[in-house]
Amino acid sequence: FRPNQGGPTLCPPESSASSRQTLSTMRQLYEKDFPVYKQPVEVGSFSLDSERRFFNDARQIRYYVEPPPRPKFDLRDGYKDRFVKRDDGVKEKLDHILRWILANKSKLQSSVAAASSSPALGVDIVTWRGHLTKLLTTPYETREGWLLAATLFRGTLYLSEVETEASRLDRVNCNERHQEMMYWGYKFEQYLCADDIKGSPNPGGVVNTNEAFCTVVQTKLADHKLLFSGEVDCRDRGPKAPAAPACYVELKTSAEICTPKQRSNFHRFKLLKWWAQSFLPGVPRIVAGFRDPDGLVIGTETIHISKISHLIKNESNCWKPTVCMNFCCEFLSFVRTVVREDNPRVVHLFSWDPHQDVTYSVHRDSTYCFLPPWYVEGMTS
Ligand code: 0WD
Ligand code: CA
């Protein structure tokens, strides 16, 4: 097998990378050695406040507070009267990251060799961590496809997700039960996070999903220099806490595990997503709250990211980290061979549906354009 065996006219097996039209997502193709993935380094952070305004600082950071051994966290509390939900119909694309880049332009560029062939920013790819998570899990995804818009500007490739019609329908038709369950994750955070380093959580407060603290990290996947940002739930506040991103803690909720079948499903499906999301930025641990069907958390467990691969080893037909990383790496190579025109007004739209190959289409001056004029002007001046 070789990645990307398209139709014979488009892509004979011996065709060079530059003539590839599609990319296969078949798992077997990616069962190779784990690619080099450099330890992610935090290069900055930013905050979004209760009105979703951007700040080039860490004002929204929260501190992890150990839960009691037998918690009784009611995740339904406050859903009706103390919940401010972000308007997810507003598509922010890469805007917050771009604002951060502009605000830190000199810091980023100063670390780059003056060679004219290298990208002006000193990185090959700029995107959200969440987009990379989707790429990592693609070889194992059987339900939801994705659309990723790519634009090459001053030698750097920007990747920004486009909502699929299927996910738009899921979003607008989301039923009441599901809406409430999406709140549970945020409510759990409120039980475990303090706003101040010496403070305590305030479960009586308002949950506002506009608020976010985001880390910006730089790393390298094989020969791809990456700069991406991801939302971080909280940090370790102990005196011996390591430097970011190793001090960060990801918080998750999941249904209680009562049967061997449930445990197996948790390993095979949920841990894949959890691992991919935290491994990428170098967040070392997850604190998971296990809840009953009424939204009551009665136990928590710390899961170390580095131990997940051992946890899943006994599972038959399970996912493999190397497949995830190799697919992501090959996808980025594929995009970089396809997108050659350096132009903020050109978008290559990469599209994937389960059980299909990745394909793409080209769009000029279209509604898919996502690099705003203020960014293009700010980077050019
Ligand atoms: O507009 C879009 N298409 C996207 C916007 C796609 C992905 C992310 N975002 C925004 C989010 O609103 C958030 O501010 O980017 C930021 C987070 O980026 P990320 O860290 O790259 O995203 P991801 O890893 O998918 O999610 C991290 C956390 C989630 O935690 P859980 O534990 O549920 O995975 O960010 C939050 C959520 O807490 N989050 C969101 N919050 C509000 N609206 C959203 C969203 N659409 N997506 C993720
Ligand atoms: Ca979380």
CSV table of C-alpha atoms and ligand atoms in Angstrom, one decimal:
chain,number,residue,atom,x,y,z
A,1,PHE,CA,0.0,0.0,0.0
A,2,ARG,CA,1.0,3.6,-0.6
A,3,PRO,CA,-0.8,6.6,0.7
A,4,ASN,CA,-3.1,8.0,-1.9
A,5,GLN,CA,-4.0,5.5,-4.6
A,6,GLY,CA,-6.4,7.4,-6.7
A,7,GLY,CA,-7.9,6.5,-10.1
A,8,PRO,CA,-5.4,5.3,-12.7
A,9,THR,CA,-5.6,8.4,-14.8
A,10,LEU,CA,-5.3,10.8,-11.9
A,11,CYS,CA,-2.9,9.0,-9.7
A,12,PRO,CA,-0.9,5.9,-10.9
A,13,PRO,CA,1.0,4.2,-8.0
A,14,GLU,CA,4.3,5.6,-9.3
A,15,SER,CA,3.1,9.2,-9.5
A,16,SER,CA,5.1,11.8,-7.7
A,17,ALA,CA,3.7,13.7,-4.7
A,18,SER,CA,3.1,16.8,-6.8
A,19,SER,CA,0.6,15.0,-9.0
A,20,ARG,CA,-1.5,13.5,-6.2
A,21,GLN,CA,-5.2,14.4,-6.4
A,22,THR,CA,-6.5,12.6,-3.4
A,23,LEU,CA,-5.2,11.2,-0.1
A,24,SER,CA,-6.3,7.8,1.3
A,25,THR,CA,-7.2,7.6,5.0
A,26,MET,CA,-6.9,3.8,5.2
A,27,ARG,CA,-5.3,2.8,8.6
A,28,GLN,CA,-2.9,0.2,7.2
A,29,LEU,CA,-1.1,2.8,5.2
A,30,TYR,CA,-0.1,4.7,8.3
A,31,GLU,CA,1.1,1.8,10.4
A,32,LYS,CA,4.7,3.0,10.3
A,33,ASP,CA,7.3,4.2,12.9
A,34,PHE,CA,6.0,7.1,15.0
A,35,PRO,CA,7.1,10.3,13.3
A,36,VAL,CA,9.3,12.9,15.1
A,37,TYR,CA,7.1,15.1,17.2
A,38,LYS,CA,9.0,17.8,19.0
A,39,GLN,CA,8.1,18.7,22.6
A,40,PRO,CA,5.6,21.5,22.2
A,41,VAL,CA,6.9,24.9,23.5
A,42,GLU,CA,4.5,27.6,24.7
A,43,VAL,CA,5.3,30.8,22.9
A,44,GLY,CA,2.4,32.8,24.3
A,45,SER,CA,-1.2,32.8,25.4
A,46,PHE,CA,-4.4,34.9,25.1
A,47,SER,CA,-7.7,35.3,26.7
A,48,LEU,CA,-11.3,35.8,25.5
A,49,ASP,CA,-13.5,37.5,28.1
A,50,SER,CA,-17.2,37.1,28.9
A,51,GLU,CA,-18.1,39.1,25.8
A,52,ARG,CA,-15.6,37.2,23.7
A,53,ARG,CA,-13.2,40.1,23.5
A,54,PHE,CA,-9.6,39.3,22.8
A,55,PHE,CA,-6.8,40.1,25.2
A,56,ASN,CA,-3.1,39.4,24.6
A,57,ASP,CA,-2.6,38.1,28.1
A,58,ALA,CA,-3.5,35.3,30.5
A,59,ARG,CA,-6.3,37.0,32.4
A,60,GLN,CA,-8.7,34.1,32.0
A,61,ILE,CA,-6.3,31.4,33.3
A,62,ARG,CA,-7.9,29.3,36.1
A,63,TYR,CA,-6.3,27.1,38.8
A,64,TYR,CA,-7.0,23.5,39.3
A,65,VAL,CA,-8.4,22.6,42.7
A,66,GLU,CA,-8.3,18.9,43.7
A,67,PRO,CA,-11.9,17.5,44.1
A,68,PRO,CA,-13.0,15.7,47.3
A,69,PRO,CA,-12.6,11.8,47.1
A,70,ARG,CA,-16.4,11.4,47.1
A,71,PRO,CA,-17.8,14.4,45.2
A,72,LYS,CA,-21.5,14.9,44.5
A,73,PHE,CA,-21.2,17.5,41.7
A,74,ASP,CA,-24.6,18.3,40.3
A,75,LEU,CA,-23.9,19.2,36.7
A,76,ARG,CA,-27.5,20.2,36.0
A,77,ASP,CA,-27.3,23.0,38.5
A,78,GLY,CA,-27.5,26.5,36.9
A,79,TYR,CA,-28.4,25.3,33.4
A,80,LYS,CA,-31.7,27.2,33.4
A,81,ASP,CA,-30.7,30.4,35.3
A,82,ARG,CA,-26.9,30.8,35.5
A,83,PHE,CA,-25.7,29.9,31.9
A,84,VAL,CA,-24.5,32.3,29.2
A,85,LYS,CA,-23.9,30.4,26.0
A,86,ARG,CA,-21.5,31.5,23.3
A,87,ASP,CA,-23.3,32.1,20.0
A,88,ASP,CA,-21.8,29.2,18.0
A,89,GLY,CA,-23.5,30.6,14.8
A,90,VAL,CA,-20.7,33.2,14.8
A,91,LYS,CA,-17.8,31.8,12.8
A,92,GLU,CA,-14.6,33.2,14.2
A,93,LYS,CA,-12.3,31.2,11.9
A,94,LEU,CA,-8.7,31.8,12.8
A,95,ASP,CA,-9.3,35.4,13.9
A,96,HIS,CA,-8.2,35.2,17.5
A,97,ILE,CA,-4.9,33.4,16.6
A,98,LEU,CA,-4.3,36.0,13.8
A,99,ARG,CA,-4.8,38.8,16.3
A,100,TRP,CA,-2.3,37.1,18.6
A,101,ILE,CA,0.2,36.7,15.8
A,102,LEU,CA,-0.1,40.4,14.8
A,103,ALA,CA,0.4,41.4,18.5
A,104,ASN,CA,3.5,39.2,18.8
A,105,LYS,CA,4.8,39.6,15.2
A,106,SER,CA,8.2,41.0,16.1
A,107,LYS,CA,8.8,38.3,18.8
A,108,LEU,CA,8.0,35.6,16.2
A,109,GLN,CA,9.9,37.0,13.3
A,110,SER,CA,13.0,37.8,15.3
A,111,SER,CA,13.6,34.1,15.8
A,112,VAL,CA,13.7,33.5,12.1
A,113,ALA,CA,16.8,33.3,9.9
A,114,ALA,CA,16.7,36.1,7.3
A,115,ALA,CA,16.7,33.6,4.4
A,116,SER,CA,14.2,34.8,1.9
A,117,SER,CA,13.0,31.2,1.1
A,118,SER,CA,11.8,30.6,4.6
A,119,PRO,CA,8.3,31.7,5.6
A,120,ALA,CA,8.1,35.3,7.0
A,121,LEU,CA,6.6,34.0,10.2
A,122,GLY,CA,9.1,31.2,10.7
A,123,VAL,CA,6.4,28.5,10.7
A,124,ASP,CA,4.9,26.3,8.0
A,125,ILE,CA,1.4,25.8,9.4
A,126,VAL,CA,-0.9,28.0,11.5
A,127,THR,CA,-4.2,26.5,12.8
A,128,TRP,CA,-6.3,25.6,15.8
A,129,ARG,CA,-5.4,22.6,17.9
A,130,GLY,CA,-9.0,21.3,17.5
A,131,HIS,CA,-8.4,21.1,13.7
A,132,LEU,CA,-5.3,19.0,14.2
A,133,THR,CA,-7.2,16.8,16.6
A,134,LYS,CA,-9.7,16.1,13.8
A,135,LEU,CA,-6.9,15.1,11.5
A,136,LEU,CA,-5.3,12.8,14.1
A,137,THR,CA,-8.6,10.9,14.6
A,138,THR,CA,-9.6,10.8,10.9
A,139,PRO,CA,-8.4,7.2,10.1
A,140,TYR,CA,-10.7,6.0,12.9
A,141,GLU,CA,-13.7,8.3,12.3
A,142,THR,CA,-16.8,6.6,10.9
A,143,ARG,CA,-19.5,9.2,11.5
A,144,GLU,CA,-18.4,12.8,10.8
A,145,GLY,CA,-16.6,14.2,7.9
A,146,TRP,CA,-14.8,17.6,7.7
A,147,LEU,CA,-14.0,20.5,5.5
A,148,LEU,CA,-10.7,22.4,5.9
A,149,ALA,CA,-9.9,25.6,4.1
A,150,ALA,CA,-6.2,26.2,3.3
A,151,THR,CA,-4.5,29.4,2.2
A,152,LEU,CA,-0.8,30.0,1.6
A,153,PHE,CA,0.3,33.5,2.6
A,154,ARG,CA,3.9,34.7,2.8
A,155,GLY,CA,5.1,31.1,2.9
A,156,THR,CA,2.9,30.0,5.8
A,157,LEU,CA,-0.1,27.7,5.3
A,158,TYR,CA,-3.2,28.6,7.2
A,159,LEU,CA,-5.8,25.9,7.9
A,160,SER,CA,-9.3,26.9,9.0
A,161,GLU,CA,-12.3,24.6,9.4
A,162,VAL,CA,-15.5,25.1,7.5
A,163,GLU,CA,-18.7,23.8,9.0
A,164,THR,CA,-20.2,20.9,7.0
A,165,GLU,CA,-23.9,20.9,6.2
A,166,ALA,CA,-24.3,17.8,8.3
A,167,SER,CA,-22.8,19.5,11.4
A,168,ARG,CA,-24.7,22.7,10.8
A,169,LEU,CA,-27.9,20.6,10.8
A,170,ASP,CA,-26.8,18.9,14.0
A,171,ARG,CA,-26.1,22.3,15.6
A,172,VAL,CA,-29.4,23.9,14.7
A,173,ASN,CA,-31.5,20.8,15.4
A,174,CYS,CA,-29.7,20.0,18.7
A,175,ASN,CA,-32.4,18.7,21.1
A,176,GLU,CA,-33.0,20.0,24.7
A,177,ARG,CA,-31.4,17.0,26.4
A,178,HIS,CA,-28.3,17.2,24.2
A,179,GLN,CA,-28.1,21.0,24.8
A,180,GLU,CA,-28.1,20.4,28.5
A,181,MET,CA,-25.5,17.7,28.3
A,182,MET,CA,-23.2,20.1,26.5
A,183,TYR,CA,-23.5,22.4,29.5
A,184,TRP,CA,-22.3,19.6,31.8
A,185,GLY,CA,-18.7,19.7,30.7
A,186,TYR,CA,-18.5,23.4,31.5
A,187,LYS,CA,-20.3,23.0,34.8
A,188,PHE,CA,-17.7,20.3,35.8
A,189,GLU,CA,-14.9,22.9,35.1
A,190,GLN,CA,-16.6,25.3,37.5
A,191,TYR,CA,-16.5,22.7,40.3
A,192,LEU,CA,-12.7,22.2,39.9
A,193,CYS,CA,-11.4,25.6,38.9
A,194,ALA,CA,-10.6,28.8,40.9
A,195,ASP,CA,-10.1,32.2,39.3
A,196,ASP,CA,-7.4,33.1,41.8
A,197,ILE,CA,-4.3,31.2,42.7
A,198,LYS,CA,-5.3,31.0,46.4
A,199,GLY,CA,-9.1,30.9,45.8
A,200,SER,CA,-11.7,28.2,45.8
A,201,PRO,CA,-14.2,27.2,43.0
A,202,ASN,CA,-17.5,29.0,43.0
A,203,PRO,CA,-20.2,26.6,41.9
A,204,GLY,CA,-22.8,29.3,42.6
A,205,GLY,CA,-21.4,31.5,39.9
A,206,VAL,CA,-22.5,31.9,36.2
A,207,VAL,CA,-21.1,29.6,33.5
A,208,ASN,CA,-20.2,31.7,30.5
A,209,THR,CA,-18.8,29.8,27.6
A,210,ASN,CA,-17.5,33.0,25.9
A,211,GLU,CA,-14.7,33.0,28.4
A,212,ALA,CA,-11.5,31.2,27.3
A,213,PHE,CA,-7.8,30.9,28.0
A,214,CYS,CA,-5.8,29.7,25.1
A,215,THR,CA,-2.2,28.6,24.9
A,216,VAL,CA,-0.2,29.2,21.7
A,217,VAL,CA,2.4,26.5,21.1
A,218,GLN,CA,5.1,25.8,18.6
A,219,THR,CA,6.4,22.4,17.6
A,220,LYS,CA,7.5,20.3,14.7
A,221,LEU,CA,5.8,17.2,13.2
A,222,ALA,CA,8.5,15.6,10.9
A,223,ASP,CA,9.4,18.5,8.6
A,224,HIS,CA,6.3,20.6,9.4
A,225,LYS,CA,6.9,23.6,11.7
A,226,LEU,CA,3.6,24.1,13.5
A,227,LEU,CA,2.1,27.0,15.4
A,228,PHE,CA,-1.3,26.4,16.9
A,229,SER,CA,-3.5,27.5,19.7
A,230,GLY,CA,-5.8,25.5,22.0
A,231,GLU,CA,-8.2,26.3,24.8
A,232,VAL,CA,-6.8,25.2,28.2
A,233,ASP,CA,-9.2,24.5,31.1
A,234,CYS,CA,-6.8,25.2,34.1
A,235,ARG,CA,-3.3,24.9,35.5
A,236,ASP,CA,-1.6,23.3,38.4
A,237,ARG,CA,-1.1,25.9,41.1
A,238,GLY,CA,1.3,24.0,43.3
A,239,PRO,CA,4.8,25.5,44.0
A,240,LYS,CA,6.4,22.6,42.2
A,241,ALA,CA,4.3,22.9,39.1
A,242,PRO,CA,6.3,22.6,35.8
A,243,ALA,CA,6.4,25.3,33.2
A,244,ALA,CA,3.6,25.6,30.6
A,245,PRO,CA,2.3,23.6,28.8
A,246,ALA,CA,3.3,20.8,31.3
A,247,CYS,CA,1.4,22.5,34.1
A,248,TYR,CA,-2.0,22.5,32.3
A,249,VAL,CA,-4.8,20.1,33.2
A,250,GLU,CA,-7.6,19.1,30.8
A,251,LEU,CA,-11.0,18.5,32.4
A,252,LYS,CA,-13.5,16.0,30.9
A,253,THR,CA,-16.7,14.3,31.9
A,254,SER,CA,-17.9,10.9,30.8
A,255,ALA,CA,-20.7,8.4,31.6
A,256,GLU,CA,-20.0,6.1,34.5
A,257,ILE,CA,-18.4,2.8,33.4
A,258,CYS,CA,-20.4,-0.2,34.7
A,259,THR,CA,-19.8,-3.0,32.3
A,260,PRO,CA,-16.7,-4.5,30.5
A,261,LYS,CA,-18.4,-3.4,27.2
A,262,GLN,CA,-18.6,0.2,28.4
A,263,ARG,CA,-15.0,0.1,29.5
A,264,SER,CA,-13.9,-1.2,26.1
A,265,ASN,CA,-15.9,1.5,24.3
A,266,PHE,CA,-14.4,4.1,26.5
A,267,HIS,CA,-10.9,2.9,25.6
A,268,ARG,CA,-11.6,2.5,21.9
A,269,PHE,CA,-13.6,5.7,21.2
A,270,LYS,CA,-13.4,8.3,23.9
A,271,LEU,CA,-9.7,7.9,24.9
A,272,LEU,CA,-8.7,8.3,21.2
A,273,LYS,CA,-10.2,11.8,21.2
A,274,TRP,CA,-8.9,12.7,24.6
A,275,TRP,CA,-5.4,11.5,23.8
A,276,ALA,CA,-5.2,13.3,20.5
A,277,GLN,CA,-6.5,16.6,21.9
A,278,SER,CA,-4.0,16.7,24.9
A,279,PHE,CA,-1.0,15.0,23.3
A,280,LEU,CA,-0.8,17.7,20.6
A,281,PRO,CA,-0.1,20.7,22.9
A,282,GLY,CA,1.8,18.6,25.4
A,283,VAL,CA,-0.8,18.8,28.2
A,284,PRO,CA,0.2,15.8,30.4
A,285,ARG,CA,-3.0,14.9,32.3
A,286,ILE,CA,-6.7,14.8,32.2
A,287,VAL,CA,-9.0,14.8,35.2
A,288,ALA,CA,-12.1,12.9,34.3
A,289,GLY,CA,-15.4,13.1,36.1
A,290,PHE,CA,-17.7,10.1,35.8
A,291,ARG,CA,-21.4,11.0,35.9
A,292,ASP,CA,-24.6,9.1,36.2
A,293,PRO,CA,-27.5,9.7,33.7
A,294,ASP,CA,-28.8,12.5,35.9
A,295,GLY,CA,-25.6,14.5,35.6
A,296,LEU,CA,-24.3,13.6,39.1
A,297,VAL,CA,-20.5,13.2,39.3
A,298,ILE,CA,-19.6,10.7,41.9
A,299,GLY,CA,-16.0,10.0,41.1
A,300,THR,CA,-13.0,11.5,39.4
A,301,GLU,CA,-9.9,10.0,38.0
A,302,THR,CA,-6.6,11.4,36.7
A,303,ILE,CA,-5.5,10.0,33.4
A,304,HIS,CA,-1.9,10.6,32.3
A,305,ILE,CA,-1.6,11.1,28.6
A,306,SER,CA,1.7,9.1,28.5
A,307,LYS,CA,-0.1,6.1,30.0
A,308,ILE,CA,-3.0,6.0,27.5
A,309,SER,CA,-1.1,3.9,25.0
A,310,HIS,CA,-0.6,1.2,27.7
A,311,LEU,CA,-4.2,1.4,28.8
A,312,ILE,CA,-5.5,0.5,25.4
A,313,LYS,CA,-2.9,-2.2,24.6
A,314,ASN,CA,-5.2,-5.0,25.7
A,315,GLU,CA,-8.1,-3.8,23.6
A,316,SER,CA,-8.6,-5.7,20.3
A,317,ASN,CA,-9.2,-3.7,17.1
A,318,CYS,CA,-8.0,-0.6,18.9
A,319,TRP,CA,-6.6,2.7,17.6
A,320,LYS,CA,-2.9,3.4,17.3
A,321,PRO,CA,-1.2,6.7,18.1
A,322,THR,CA,1.3,6.2,15.2
A,323,VAL,CA,-1.5,5.9,12.7
A,324,CYS,CA,-3.0,9.2,13.9
A,325,MET,CA,0.3,11.0,13.7
A,326,ASN,CA,1.4,9.6,10.4
A,327,PHE,CA,-1.9,10.4,8.8
A,328,CYS,CA,-1.7,14.0,10.1
A,329,CYS,CA,1.8,14.3,8.8
A,330,GLU,CA,1.0,12.9,5.3
A,331,PHE,CA,-2.1,15.2,5.1
A,332,LEU,CA,0.0,18.2,5.8
A,333,SER,CA,2.6,17.1,3.2
A,334,PHE,CA,-0.3,16.6,0.7
A,335,VAL,CA,-1.7,20.1,1.4
A,336,ARG,CA,1.7,21.7,1.0
A,337,THR,CA,2.3,20.0,-2.4
A,338,VAL,CA,-1.2,20.9,-3.6
A,339,VAL,CA,-1.3,24.6,-2.4
A,340,ARG,CA,1.4,26.4,-4.4
A,341,GLU,CA,-0.1,29.8,-5.1
A,342,ASP,CA,0.9,32.3,-2.3
A,343,ASN,CA,-2.2,34.4,-2.3
A,344,PRO,CA,-4.6,35.4,0.6
A,345,ARG,CA,-7.5,35.4,-1.9
A,346,VAL,CA,-7.1,31.8,-2.9
A,347,VAL,CA,-8.6,28.9,-0.8
A,348,HIS,CA,-8.1,25.2,-1.4
A,349,LEU,CA,-11.0,23.4,0.3
A,350,PHE,CA,-10.0,20.0,1.5
A,351,SER,CA,-12.9,17.7,2.0
A,352,TRP,CA,-13.3,14.3,3.7
A,353,ASP,CA,-16.2,12.0,4.3
A,354,PRO,CA,-16.0,8.6,6.2
A,355,HIS,CA,-15.0,5.7,4.0
A,356,GLN,CA,-13.7,8.1,1.3
A,357,ASP,CA,-10.4,9.6,0.2
A,358,VAL,CA,-9.5,13.3,1.0
A,359,THR,CA,-10.3,15.5,-2.1
A,360,TYR,CA,-10.0,19.2,-2.7
A,361,SER,CA,-11.4,22.1,-4.8
A,362,VAL,CA,-9.9,25.5,-5.6
A,363,HIS,CA,-11.8,28.8,-4.9
A,364,ARG,CA,-10.7,32.3,-5.8
A,365,ASP,CA,-12.2,35.5,-4.2
A,366,SER,CA,-15.0,33.3,-2.7
A,367,THR,CA,-16.8,33.3,0.6
A,368,TYR,CA,-14.3,30.6,1.8
A,369,CYS,CA,-11.6,33.3,2.0
A,370,PHE,CA,-10.7,33.5,5.7
A,371,LEU,CA,-7.6,35.7,6.1
A,372,PRO,CA,-9.1,39.1,6.9
A,373,PRO,CA,-7.9,42.4,5.3
A,374,TRP,CA,-6.6,43.7,8.7
A,375,TYR,CA,-4.4,40.6,9.0
A,376,VAL,CA,-3.1,40.7,5.4
A,377,GLU,CA,-2.4,44.5,5.7
A,378,GLY,CA,-0.9,44.1,9.2
A,379,MET,CA,1.5,41.4,8.0
A,380,THR,CA,2.5,43.3,4.8
A,381,SER,CA,3.3,46.6,6.4
B,1,0WD,O1,-15.6,28.0,14.9
B,1,0WD,C1,-15.1,27.0,14.9
B,1,0WD,N1,-15.2,26.1,13.8
B,1,0WD,C2,-14.2,26.5,16.0
B,1,0WD,C3,-13.9,27.3,17.0
B,1,0WD,C4,-13.6,25.2,15.9
B,1,0WD,C5,-12.8,24.9,17.0
B,1,0WD,C6,-12.5,25.8,18.0
B,1,0WD,N2,-13.1,27.0,18.0
B,1,0WD,C7,-12.8,27.9,19.1
B,1,0WD,C8,-13.5,27.6,20.4
B,1,0WD,O2,-14.7,28.4,20.5
B,1,0WD,C9,-12.5,27.9,21.4
B,1,0WD,O3,-12.5,29.3,21.8
B,1,0WD,O4,-11.5,27.8,19.3
B,1,0WD,C10,-11.2,27.7,20.7
B,1,0WD,C11,-10.7,26.4,21.1
B,1,0WD,O5,-9.9,25.9,20.2
B,1,0WD,P1,-9.3,24.4,20.3
B,1,0WD,O6,-8.8,24.2,21.7
B,1,0WD,O7,-8.5,24.2,19.1
B,1,0WD,O8,-10.7,23.5,20.2
B,1,0WD,P2,-11.0,22.0,20.8
B,1,0WD,O9,-9.7,21.3,21.1
B,1,0WD,O10,-11.9,21.4,19.8
B,1,0WD,O11,-11.8,22.3,22.1
B,1,0WD,C12,-11.2,22.7,23.3
B,1,0WD,C13,-12.2,23.3,24.2
B,1,0WD,C14,-13.4,22.4,24.4
B,1,0WD,O12,-13.2,21.5,25.5
B,1,0WD,P3,-13.7,20.0,25.5
B,1,0WD,O13,-13.2,19.5,26.8
B,1,0WD,O14,-15.1,20.1,25.4
B,1,0WD,O15,-13.0,19.4,24.3
B,1,0WD,O16,-12.7,24.5,23.7
B,1,0WD,C15,-14.1,24.6,23.9
B,1,0WD,C16,-14.5,23.4,24.7
B,1,0WD,O17,-14.5,23.7,26.1
B,1,0WD,N3,-14.8,24.7,22.7
B,1,0WD,C17,-15.8,25.5,22.4
B,1,0WD,N4,-16.4,26.4,23.2
B,1,0WD,C18,-17.4,27.1,22.6
B,1,0WD,N5,-17.8,26.9,21.4
B,1,0WD,C19,-16.1,25.2,21.1
B,1,0WD,C20,-17.2,26.0,20.6
B,1,0WD,N6,-17.6,25.8,19.3
B,1,0WD,N7,-15.3,24.3,20.6
B,1,0WD,C21,-14.5,24.0,21.5
B,2,CA,CA,-12.3,20.2,28.7
